[in-house]
Amino acid sequence: MGPSVEDHAGAVRALRAQYQALPRSEPVRLAKHTSNLFRFGRPDTGPGLDVSAFDSVIYVDETERTAQVQGMVTYERLVDETLRFGLMPLVVPQLKTITIGGAVAGLGIESSSFRNGLPHESVLEMEILTGDGRVLVARPDNEHAELFRAFPNSYGTLGYALRLTIELEPVQPYVRLRHRRFDNAAACFAALDELCSTGRDGDARVDFLDGTVFHGRQMYLTIGTFTDTAPWTSDYTGQEIYYRSPSRRPIDYLTVRDYLWRWDTDWFWCSRAFGAQHPLIRRLWPSRYRRSDVYHRIVGFDRRHRLSARLDKARGRPPQEAVVQDVEVPVRQGPEFLDFFLGEVGITPLWLCPLRLRDPVPWPLYPLKPDDLYVNFGFWSSVARRPGQAADFHNRLIEARVDALGGHKSLYSTVHYPREEFWELYNGPAYAAVKGEYDPDGRLPDLYDKCVR
Ligand SMILES: Cc1cc2nc3c(=O)[nH]c(=O)nc-3n(C[C@H](O)[C@H](O)[C@H](O)COP(=O)(O)OP(=O)(O)OC[C@H]3O[C@@H](n4cnc5c(N)ncnc54)[C@H](O)[C@@H]3O)c2cc1C
């Protein structure tokens, strides 16, 4: 059972007192056990704010199809609670320990984003501890509407969401998957555009849509449709591996819970790097450790201690540049971006996920255009650097191409823009106005400093 409304109010009072007592000389940071950020450069310094009392669902309102949730509740816990009522959040990011606060302040996406937009677009109100120490309720229609609108993509630099009211939608017990194969990008993106605009795949409704590119002649779109019954269900939490299934099983069925976490077990395909996909190691690897947060910790340890980098050097291998990014490009530019990416960067597989804003008005700090259909490209690996190439050569190449194509880049990983370019892309004037209003003394870090420096 989650905390009562009164318990939550008590936790807020205690957190506020904790915040007031923190030294003002250094920027504040969240002290949390898990993170899905991909910046391992510097260990966290500065006083930590203990938010462990904010990790639960307060209640689900089945009739209204809403939930009251605390800001640091993980989607894993949130989904477990809502599925008991036959409901789910409108967008469930694929990694189990992503929290609602992280997905709202740092953006999130999933295969329902072509019809439901991004996670922050189904938030009705937020209780926020602001940088200047107030606790207030921000809604799209109250005196804190500007804070509400600027919160997505602010990465905890304006304040921390402590409680949110979110919309939910009904589910059916199973999801039927159809993997459609394409051997060229033009046909693949044209089909994706059509599936999103019609919401139909023949007789079937398109409830979910994403895709995987293995190389320029092998790509799949995966259409998910809710069903009440299933002739069988697959299980990709054991020996089988989900991302390999499109070529083997053109039609497939998963329980709704397994569908929502289909990418978590192998962190998309990234568990390969740890040997977790080798049949023998997989058998020995306890299933409770086949999870994205476990892999994230391993990578964090490796990066902080530079283990792989030292090993590469000792073996005489070229230095690697980590290229871990999610970018959005308008769908009509999809083939061009893919062609560029496969030619100049060459990481495969890539994840594709269409999205269209749900709200008719753009969100100031991540100004995607309402009505336009975008495709998110996710790629999470590294590339060998050739002699003379700068340490961020490929990342800068990608940033430049995304901008040239009218796209945007998420800020959860490394960011390489110079300051002026960054503020042009992420709406510096809007950010400065809200920062001045809610964190005038800069107790929380500035967005550019946090993401880039
Ligand atoms: C390999 C990889 C793949 C990814 N793929 C996807 C994907 O497909 N879909 C997707 O949606 N996302 C994806 N992400 C990104 C992920 O959603 C973001 O990193 C998200 O911000 C992480 O949320 P978290 O809850 O783990 O937050 P944390 O990592 O703990 O924090 C993220 C940021 O949000 C701030 N923050 C956290 N909680 C709050 C709060 N309550 N209020 C205000 N600010 C807060 C923190 O200060 C921090 O700056 C991916 C990340 C990786 C590394």
Coordinates of C-alpha atoms and ligand atoms in Angstrom, one line a residue:
M1 CA 0.0 0.0 0.0
G2 CA 1.2 3.5 -0.9
P3 CA 1.3 6.5 1.5
S4 CA -1.9 8.3 2.4
V5 CA -2.5 11.9 1.3
E6 CA -1.6 12.9 4.9
D7 CA 1.6 10.8 4.9
H8 CA 2.6 12.5 1.7
A9 CA 1.9 16.0 3.1
G10 CA 4.1 15.1 6.1
A11 CA 6.9 13.9 3.8
V12 CA 6.7 17.2 1.9
R13 CA 7.0 19.3 5.1
A14 CA 10.1 17.2 6.1
L15 CA 11.6 17.6 2.6
R16 CA 11.1 21.3 2.6
A17 CA 12.9 21.6 6.0
Q18 CA 15.7 19.4 4.7
Y19 CA 16.0 21.6 1.7
Q20 CA 16.2 24.8 3.8
A21 CA 18.9 23.2 5.9
L22 CA 21.2 22.3 3.0
P23 CA 24.2 24.6 2.6
R24 CA 23.6 27.4 0.1
S25 CA 27.2 27.6 -1.1
E26 CA 26.9 24.6 -3.5
P27 CA 24.2 23.5 -6.0
V28 CA 21.7 20.9 -4.7
R29 CA 21.3 17.5 -6.3
L30 CA 18.9 14.6 -5.9
A31 CA 20.2 11.7 -3.8
K32 CA 18.6 8.7 -5.6
H33 CA 19.5 5.0 -5.9
T34 CA 18.8 4.7 -9.6
S35 CA 19.4 6.9 -12.6
N36 CA 19.0 6.4 -16.4
L37 CA 21.1 9.4 -17.3
F38 CA 24.2 8.6 -19.4
R39 CA 26.7 11.1 -18.2
F40 CA 29.4 9.4 -16.1
G41 CA 32.0 12.1 -16.4
R42 CA 32.2 13.6 -12.9
P43 CA 31.0 11.9 -9.7
D44 CA 28.2 13.8 -8.1
T45 CA 29.3 16.4 -5.6
G46 CA 27.3 18.9 -3.7
P47 CA 24.7 18.2 -1.0
G48 CA 22.2 15.5 -1.8
L49 CA 18.4 15.8 -1.2
D50 CA 17.1 12.6 0.2
V51 CA 13.9 11.9 -1.8
S52 CA 13.4 8.3 -0.8
A53 CA 10.0 9.1 0.8
F54 CA 8.6 10.0 -2.7
D55 CA 8.7 6.7 -4.5
S56 CA 5.1 5.4 -4.4
V57 CA 1.7 5.6 -5.9
I58 CA -0.7 7.4 -3.6
Y59 CA -3.9 6.2 -5.2
V60 CA -5.5 5.2 -8.5
D61 CA -8.9 6.7 -9.4
E62 CA -10.5 4.0 -11.5
T63 CA -13.5 6.1 -12.5
E64 CA -11.7 9.2 -13.5
R65 CA -8.8 7.1 -15.0
T66 CA -6.2 9.1 -13.2
A67 CA -3.5 8.4 -10.6
Q68 CA -1.9 10.5 -7.8
V69 CA 1.7 9.5 -7.8
Q70 CA 4.9 10.6 -6.1
G71 CA 7.6 12.2 -8.2
M72 CA 10.2 9.5 -7.8
V73 CA 8.0 6.4 -8.3
T74 CA 9.5 4.1 -10.9
Y75 CA 7.4 3.1 -13.9
E76 CA 7.8 -0.5 -12.8
R77 CA 6.0 0.2 -9.6
L78 CA 3.5 2.5 -11.2
V79 CA 2.5 0.0 -13.9
D80 CA 2.1 -2.8 -11.3
E81 CA -0.4 -0.6 -9.5
T82 CA -2.3 0.6 -12.5
L83 CA -2.5 -2.8 -14.2
R84 CA -4.4 -4.1 -11.2
F85 CA -7.2 -1.7 -12.3
G86 CA -6.9 -2.6 -16.0
L87 CA -5.2 0.8 -16.7
M88 CA -1.8 2.1 -17.8
P89 CA -0.1 5.5 -18.1
L90 CA -0.5 6.9 -21.6
V91 CA 3.2 6.5 -22.3
V92 CA 5.4 4.0 -20.4
P93 CA 9.1 4.5 -21.1
Q94 CA 10.8 1.1 -21.6
L95 CA 13.3 1.0 -18.7
K96 CA 11.8 -0.2 -15.5
T97 CA 13.6 2.3 -13.2
I98 CA 12.8 5.4 -15.1
T99 CA 10.7 7.5 -12.7
I100 CA 7.8 9.7 -13.6
G101 CA 9.7 12.8 -12.4
G102 CA 12.7 11.8 -14.6
A103 CA 10.4 11.2 -17.6
V104 CA 8.6 14.5 -17.1
A105 CA 11.7 16.7 -16.3
G106 CA 13.9 14.8 -18.7
L107 CA 11.4 13.6 -21.4
G108 CA 10.4 10.0 -22.3
I109 CA 9.0 8.2 -25.3
E110 CA 7.5 4.9 -26.2
S111 CA 5.5 3.1 -28.8
S112 CA 2.2 4.8 -27.9
S113 CA 3.8 8.2 -28.4
F114 CA 2.5 8.6 -32.0
R115 CA -1.0 8.8 -30.4
N116 CA -0.3 10.0 -26.8
G117 CA 2.7 12.3 -27.3
L118 CA 5.3 12.4 -24.5
P119 CA 4.8 11.4 -20.8
H120 CA 4.5 15.1 -19.6
E121 CA 1.5 15.6 -21.9
S122 CA -0.7 13.4 -19.7
V123 CA 0.2 15.2 -16.5
L124 CA -2.7 17.3 -15.2
E125 CA -1.0 18.9 -12.3
M126 CA 2.3 18.8 -10.4
E127 CA 3.3 19.7 -6.9
I128 CA 6.8 21.1 -7.2
L129 CA 9.6 22.0 -4.7
T130 CA 11.0 25.0 -6.5
G131 CA 14.6 26.1 -6.4
D132 CA 13.7 29.0 -4.1
G133 CA 12.3 26.5 -1.5
R134 CA 8.5 27.0 -2.1
V135 CA 6.2 24.0 -2.6
L136 CA 3.5 24.9 -5.0
V137 CA 1.0 23.3 -7.4
A138 CA 1.5 24.0 -11.1
R139 CA -1.2 23.4 -13.6
P140 CA -1.6 24.4 -17.2
D141 CA -4.3 27.0 -16.2
N142 CA -3.1 28.5 -12.9
E143 CA -0.6 31.2 -11.9
H144 CA 2.2 28.7 -12.2
A145 CA 1.4 27.7 -15.8
E146 CA 4.7 29.0 -17.1
L147 CA 6.5 26.7 -14.7
F148 CA 4.3 23.8 -15.7
R149 CA 5.1 24.4 -19.4
A150 CA 8.8 24.9 -18.8
F151 CA 9.2 21.9 -16.6
P152 CA 9.6 19.3 -19.4
N153 CA 13.3 19.2 -20.4
S154 CA 14.4 21.3 -17.4
Y155 CA 16.2 18.2 -15.8
G156 CA 15.6 19.2 -12.2
T157 CA 17.0 22.7 -12.6
L158 CA 13.8 24.6 -11.8
G159 CA 12.5 22.3 -9.1
Y160 CA 11.6 18.8 -8.2
A161 CA 8.2 17.2 -8.9
L162 CA 7.0 15.7 -5.6
R163 CA 3.4 14.6 -6.6
L164 CA 1.7 14.4 -10.0
T165 CA -1.8 13.7 -11.2
I166 CA -1.6 11.7 -14.4
E167 CA -4.1 10.4 -16.9
L168 CA -4.4 6.7 -17.5
E169 CA -5.9 4.6 -20.3
P170 CA -7.6 1.1 -20.3
V171 CA -5.6 -1.9 -21.4
Q172 CA -6.6 -5.4 -22.7
P173 CA -4.7 -8.4 -21.3
Y174 CA -2.6 -9.1 -24.4
V175 CA -0.8 -7.4 -27.2
R176 CA -0.6 -9.0 -30.6
L177 CA 2.6 -8.0 -32.5
R178 CA 3.1 -7.9 -36.2
H179 CA 6.6 -7.4 -37.4
R180 CA 6.6 -6.0 -40.9
R181 CA 9.9 -6.2 -42.8
F182 CA 11.3 -3.6 -45.2
D183 CA 14.4 -3.6 -47.3
N184 CA 14.6 0.1 -48.0
A185 CA 14.2 3.2 -45.9
A186 CA 11.8 5.1 -48.2
A187 CA 9.2 2.3 -48.0
C188 CA 9.7 1.9 -44.3
F189 CA 9.2 5.5 -43.4
A190 CA 6.3 5.8 -45.8
A191 CA 4.6 2.9 -44.1
L192 CA 5.3 4.3 -40.7
D193 CA 3.8 7.7 -41.7
E194 CA 0.7 5.9 -43.0
L195 CA 0.2 3.7 -40.0
C196 CA 0.4 6.7 -37.7
S197 CA -2.0 8.8 -39.7
T198 CA -4.6 6.1 -40.3
G199 CA -4.1 4.3 -37.0
R200 CA -4.9 1.0 -38.9
D201 CA -2.9 -1.9 -40.2
G202 CA -5.4 -3.6 -42.4
D203 CA -8.2 -4.8 -40.1
A204 CA -6.1 -4.2 -37.0
R205 CA -6.0 -1.1 -34.8
V206 CA -2.5 0.3 -34.3
D207 CA -2.2 0.8 -30.5
F208 CA 1.6 0.7 -30.4
L209 CA 4.2 1.3 -33.1
D210 CA 8.0 1.1 -33.1
G211 CA 10.8 -0.3 -35.2
T212 CA 14.3 -1.7 -35.4
V213 CA 16.9 -1.2 -38.1
F214 CA 19.4 -4.0 -38.4
H215 CA 21.0 -2.5 -41.6
G216 CA 20.0 -0.6 -44.7
R217 CA 18.3 -3.6 -46.2
Q218 CA 16.7 -5.1 -43.1
M219 CA 14.4 -3.0 -41.0
Y220 CA 11.1 -3.9 -39.2
L221 CA 8.1 -1.9 -38.0
T222 CA 6.4 -3.6 -35.1
I223 CA 2.7 -3.0 -34.8
G224 CA 1.1 -3.7 -31.4
T225 CA -2.7 -4.3 -31.0
F226 CA -4.5 -4.9 -27.7
T227 CA -6.4 -8.2 -27.7
D228 CA -8.6 -10.0 -25.1
T229 CA -7.3 -13.5 -26.0
A230 CA -4.0 -14.9 -27.3
P231 CA -3.4 -18.3 -28.9
W232 CA 0.0 -18.4 -27.2
T233 CA 2.3 -15.9 -25.4
S234 CA 6.1 -15.6 -25.9
D235 CA 8.5 -15.0 -23.0
Y236 CA 11.6 -13.0 -23.6
T237 CA 12.6 -12.8 -20.0
G238 CA 14.2 -16.2 -20.2
Q239 CA 16.5 -17.7 -22.8
E240 CA 14.9 -16.0 -25.8
I241 CA 15.8 -12.5 -26.7
Y242 CA 13.2 -10.1 -27.8
Y243 CA 15.1 -8.0 -30.4
R244 CA 15.9 -11.1 -32.4
S245 CA 12.3 -12.2 -32.6
P246 CA 11.0 -10.0 -35.6
S247 CA 12.8 -12.2 -38.2
R248 CA 11.8 -15.4 -36.5
R249 CA 8.2 -14.8 -35.5
P250 CA 6.4 -12.3 -37.8
I251 CA 3.3 -12.6 -35.6
D252 CA 3.7 -12.8 -31.8
Y253 CA 1.7 -12.4 -28.6
L254 CA 2.8 -11.0 -25.2
T255 CA 0.9 -10.2 -22.0
V256 CA 0.5 -6.5 -21.6
R257 CA 3.1 -6.4 -18.8
D258 CA 5.6 -8.3 -20.9
Y259 CA 4.9 -6.0 -23.8
L260 CA 5.6 -2.9 -21.7
W261 CA 8.9 -4.3 -20.4
R262 CA 10.0 -6.1 -23.6
W263 CA 13.0 -3.9 -24.1
D264 CA 14.1 -3.8 -20.4
T265 CA 15.4 -7.4 -20.1
D266 CA 18.2 -6.9 -22.6
W267 CA 18.3 -3.1 -22.4
F268 CA 17.1 -3.2 -26.0
W269 CA 20.2 -5.2 -27.4
C270 CA 22.9 -3.6 -25.2
S271 CA 23.1 -6.5 -22.8
R272 CA 25.2 -8.2 -25.6
A273 CA 28.2 -6.1 -24.4
F274 CA 28.2 -8.0 -21.1
G275 CA 27.9 -11.5 -22.6
A276 CA 24.3 -11.8 -21.3
Q277 CA 23.1 -13.0 -24.7
H278 CA 25.6 -15.9 -24.9
P279 CA 23.4 -19.0 -24.3
L280 CA 25.7 -20.4 -21.5
I281 CA 26.2 -17.1 -19.7
R282 CA 22.5 -16.3 -20.1
R283 CA 21.6 -19.5 -18.3
L284 CA 24.0 -18.7 -15.5
W285 CA 22.9 -15.0 -15.2
P286 CA 20.2 -14.9 -12.6
S287 CA 17.0 -13.7 -14.2
R288 CA 16.4 -11.0 -11.6
Y289 CA 19.7 -9.4 -12.8
R290 CA 18.6 -9.3 -16.4
R291 CA 17.4 -5.7 -16.1
S292 CA 18.4 -2.4 -17.5
D293 CA 19.4 -0.9 -14.1
V294 CA 21.9 -3.7 -13.5
Y295 CA 23.5 -3.1 -16.9
H296 CA 23.5 0.7 -16.3
R297 CA 25.4 0.1 -13.0
I298 CA 28.0 -2.0 -14.8
V299 CA 28.5 0.6 -17.5
G300 CA 28.7 3.3 -14.9
F301 CA 31.5 1.4 -13.0
D302 CA 33.4 0.8 -16.3
R303 CA 33.2 4.4 -17.4
R304 CA 34.2 5.8 -14.0
H305 CA 37.2 3.6 -13.8
R306 CA 38.0 3.7 -17.5
L307 CA 38.4 -0.1 -17.5
S308 CA 37.4 -0.8 -21.2
A309 CA 39.4 2.3 -22.3
R310 CA 42.5 1.0 -20.6
L311 CA 42.0 -2.4 -22.0
D312 CA 41.6 -1.1 -25.5
K313 CA 44.8 0.9 -25.1
A314 CA 46.7 -2.0 -23.8
R315 CA 45.6 -4.1 -26.8
G316 CA 46.5 -1.4 -29.2
R317 CA 42.9 -0.8 -30.3
P318 CA 41.9 2.7 -31.4
P319 CA 40.1 4.9 -28.8
Q320 CA 36.3 4.6 -28.8
E321 CA 33.9 7.5 -28.8
A322 CA 30.7 6.7 -26.9
V323 CA 27.7 7.5 -29.0
V324 CA 24.6 7.1 -26.8
Q325 CA 21.8 9.3 -28.0
D326 CA 18.1 9.6 -28.8
V327 CA 17.2 12.2 -31.5
E328 CA 14.0 13.2 -33.2
V329 CA 13.8 14.0 -36.9
P330 CA 10.7 14.9 -38.9
V331 CA 9.4 11.7 -40.6
R332 CA 10.0 13.0 -44.2
Q333 CA 13.6 13.5 -43.3
G334 CA 13.8 9.9 -41.8
P335 CA 15.4 8.2 -44.9
E336 CA 18.0 11.0 -45.2
F337 CA 19.0 10.8 -41.6
L338 CA 19.2 7.0 -41.7
D339 CA 21.3 7.1 -44.8
F340 CA 23.7 9.7 -43.2
F341 CA 23.8 7.7 -39.9
L342 CA 24.6 4.3 -41.4
G343 CA 27.2 5.8 -43.7
E344 CA 29.0 8.2 -41.3
V345 CA 28.5 6.6 -37.8
G346 CA 27.5 3.0 -38.6
I347 CA 26.1 1.9 -35.3
T348 CA 23.4 -0.9 -35.5
P349 CA 20.8 -1.9 -34.5
L350 CA 18.9 1.4 -34.2
W351 CA 15.5 1.9 -32.5
L352 CA 12.8 3.8 -34.3
C353 CA 9.8 5.3 -32.5
P354 CA 7.3 7.7 -34.0
L355 CA 5.9 10.5 -32.0
R356 CA 3.4 13.4 -32.4
L357 CA 2.8 16.0 -29.7
R358 CA -0.6 15.5 -28.1
D359 CA -0.8 19.2 -27.1
P360 CA -1.6 21.8 -29.8
V361 CA 0.9 24.2 -28.2
P362 CA 4.7 23.5 -28.2
W363 CA 6.6 23.0 -25.0
P364 CA 9.0 25.8 -24.6
L365 CA 12.2 24.0 -23.7
Y366 CA 11.8 21.2 -26.3
P367 CA 10.1 22.9 -29.1
L368 CA 8.8 20.1 -31.3
K369 CA 6.2 21.3 -33.8
P370 CA 2.6 20.3 -32.9
D371 CA 1.0 18.3 -35.8
D372 CA 4.3 17.2 -37.2
L373 CA 5.1 13.5 -37.0
Y374 CA 8.7 12.9 -35.8
V375 CA 10.7 9.7 -35.6
N376 CA 12.9 9.1 -32.7
F377 CA 16.2 7.3 -33.5
G378 CA 17.9 5.6 -30.5
F379 CA 21.5 4.4 -30.8
W380 CA 23.6 3.3 -27.8
S381 CA 27.1 2.1 -28.5
S382 CA 30.5 3.4 -29.4
V383 CA 32.5 4.1 -32.6
A384 CA 36.3 3.8 -33.2
R385 CA 37.9 7.2 -33.6
R386 CA 40.3 7.5 -36.5
P387 CA 43.6 9.4 -36.0
G388 CA 43.1 13.2 -35.9
Q389 CA 39.4 12.9 -35.1
A390 CA 38.3 15.0 -32.0
A391 CA 37.0 13.1 -29.0
D392 CA 33.4 14.2 -29.8
F393 CA 33.7 14.0 -33.6
H394 CA 30.7 11.6 -34.3
N395 CA 28.5 13.2 -31.6
R396 CA 29.1 16.7 -33.1
L397 CA 28.4 15.3 -36.6
I398 CA 25.1 13.9 -35.4
E399 CA 24.1 17.1 -33.6
A400 CA 24.8 19.2 -36.7
R401 CA 22.8 16.8 -39.0
V402 CA 19.8 16.7 -36.6
D403 CA 19.7 20.5 -36.5
A404 CA 20.0 20.8 -40.3
L405 CA 17.0 18.4 -40.7
G406 CA 14.8 20.3 -38.2
G407 CA 15.2 17.7 -35.5
H408 CA 15.9 17.8 -31.8
K409 CA 18.2 15.9 -29.4
S410 CA 17.3 14.6 -25.9
L411 CA 19.6 15.7 -23.2
Y412 CA 19.8 12.6 -21.0
S413 CA 23.3 11.7 -22.4
T414 CA 26.4 13.6 -23.4
V415 CA 25.7 17.0 -25.1
H416 CA 28.3 18.8 -27.1
Y417 CA 26.8 22.1 -28.3
P418 CA 28.6 25.4 -27.6
R419 CA 26.6 27.6 -25.1
E420 CA 25.0 30.0 -27.7
E421 CA 23.9 27.1 -30.0
F422 CA 22.5 25.2 -27.0
W423 CA 20.3 28.2 -25.9
E424 CA 19.1 28.8 -29.4
L425 CA 17.9 25.2 -29.7
Y426 CA 16.5 24.9 -26.2
N427 CA 14.9 28.3 -25.9
G428 CA 17.2 30.3 -23.6
P429 CA 14.9 33.3 -23.1
A430 CA 12.0 31.2 -21.9
Y431 CA 14.3 29.2 -19.6
A432 CA 15.9 32.4 -18.2
A433 CA 12.5 33.9 -17.4
V434 CA 11.2 30.9 -15.5
K435 CA 14.6 30.3 -13.8
G436 CA 14.6 33.9 -12.6
E437 CA 11.1 33.5 -11.2
Y438 CA 11.5 30.1 -9.4
D439 CA 15.2 29.8 -8.6
P440 CA 16.5 33.4 -8.6
D441 CA 19.6 32.5 -6.4
G442 CA 20.6 29.5 -8.5
R443 CA 20.4 26.9 -5.8
L444 CA 19.8 24.4 -8.5
P445 CA 22.3 24.1 -11.4
D446 CA 21.7 25.9 -14.7
L447 CA 20.5 23.6 -17.5
Y448 CA 23.5 24.2 -19.8
D449 CA 25.9 23.6 -16.9
K450 CA 24.1 20.5 -15.9
C451 CA 23.8 18.9 -19.3
V452 CA 26.9 20.0 -21.1
R453 CA 29.6 20.9 -18.6
Ligands
LIG1 C1 20.3 3.5 -23.2 C2 19.2 4.5 -22.9 C3 18.0 4.4 -23.6 C4 17.0 5.2 -23.3 N1 15.9 5.0 -24.0 C5 14.8 5.7 -23.6 C6 13.6 5.4 -24.2 O1 13.6 4.7 -25.2 N2 12.5 6.0 -23.8 C7 12.6 6.9 -22.8 O2 11.6 7.5 -22.4 N3 13.7 7.3 -22.2 C8 14.8 6.7 -22.6 N4 16.0 7.0 -22.0 C9 16.2 8.2 -21.2 C10 15.5 8.3 -19.9 O3 14.1 8.4 -20.0 C11 15.9 9.6 -19.2 O4 17.3 9.5 -18.9 C12 15.1 10.0 -18.0 O5 15.4 11.4 -17.7 C13 15.6 9.1 -16.9 O6 14.8 9.2 -15.8 P1 15.2 8.7 -14.3 O7 13.9 8.7 -13.6 O8 16.0 7.6 -14.3 O9 15.9 10.0 -13.7 P2 17.3 10.3 -13.3 O10 18.3 9.7 -14.2 O11 17.4 10.0 -11.8 O12 17.3 11.9 -13.5 C14 17.2 12.4 -14.7 C15 17.1 13.9 -14.6 O13 15.8 14.3 -14.2 C16 15.9 15.0 -12.9 N5 14.8 14.5 -12.1 C17 14.6 13.2 -11.6 N6 13.5 13.2 -10.9 C18 13.0 14.4 -10.9 C19 11.8 15.0 -10.4 N7 11.0 14.3 -9.6 N8 11.5 16.3 -10.6 C20 12.4 17.0 -11.4 N9 13.5 16.5 -11.9 C21 13.8 15.3 -11.7 C22 17.3 14.7 -12.3 O14 17.7 15.8 -11.6 C23 18.1 14.5 -13.6 O15 18.6 15.7 -14.1 C24 17.1 6.2 -22.3 C25 18.3 6.3 -21.6 C26 19.3 5.4 -21.9 C27 20.6 5.6 -21.1

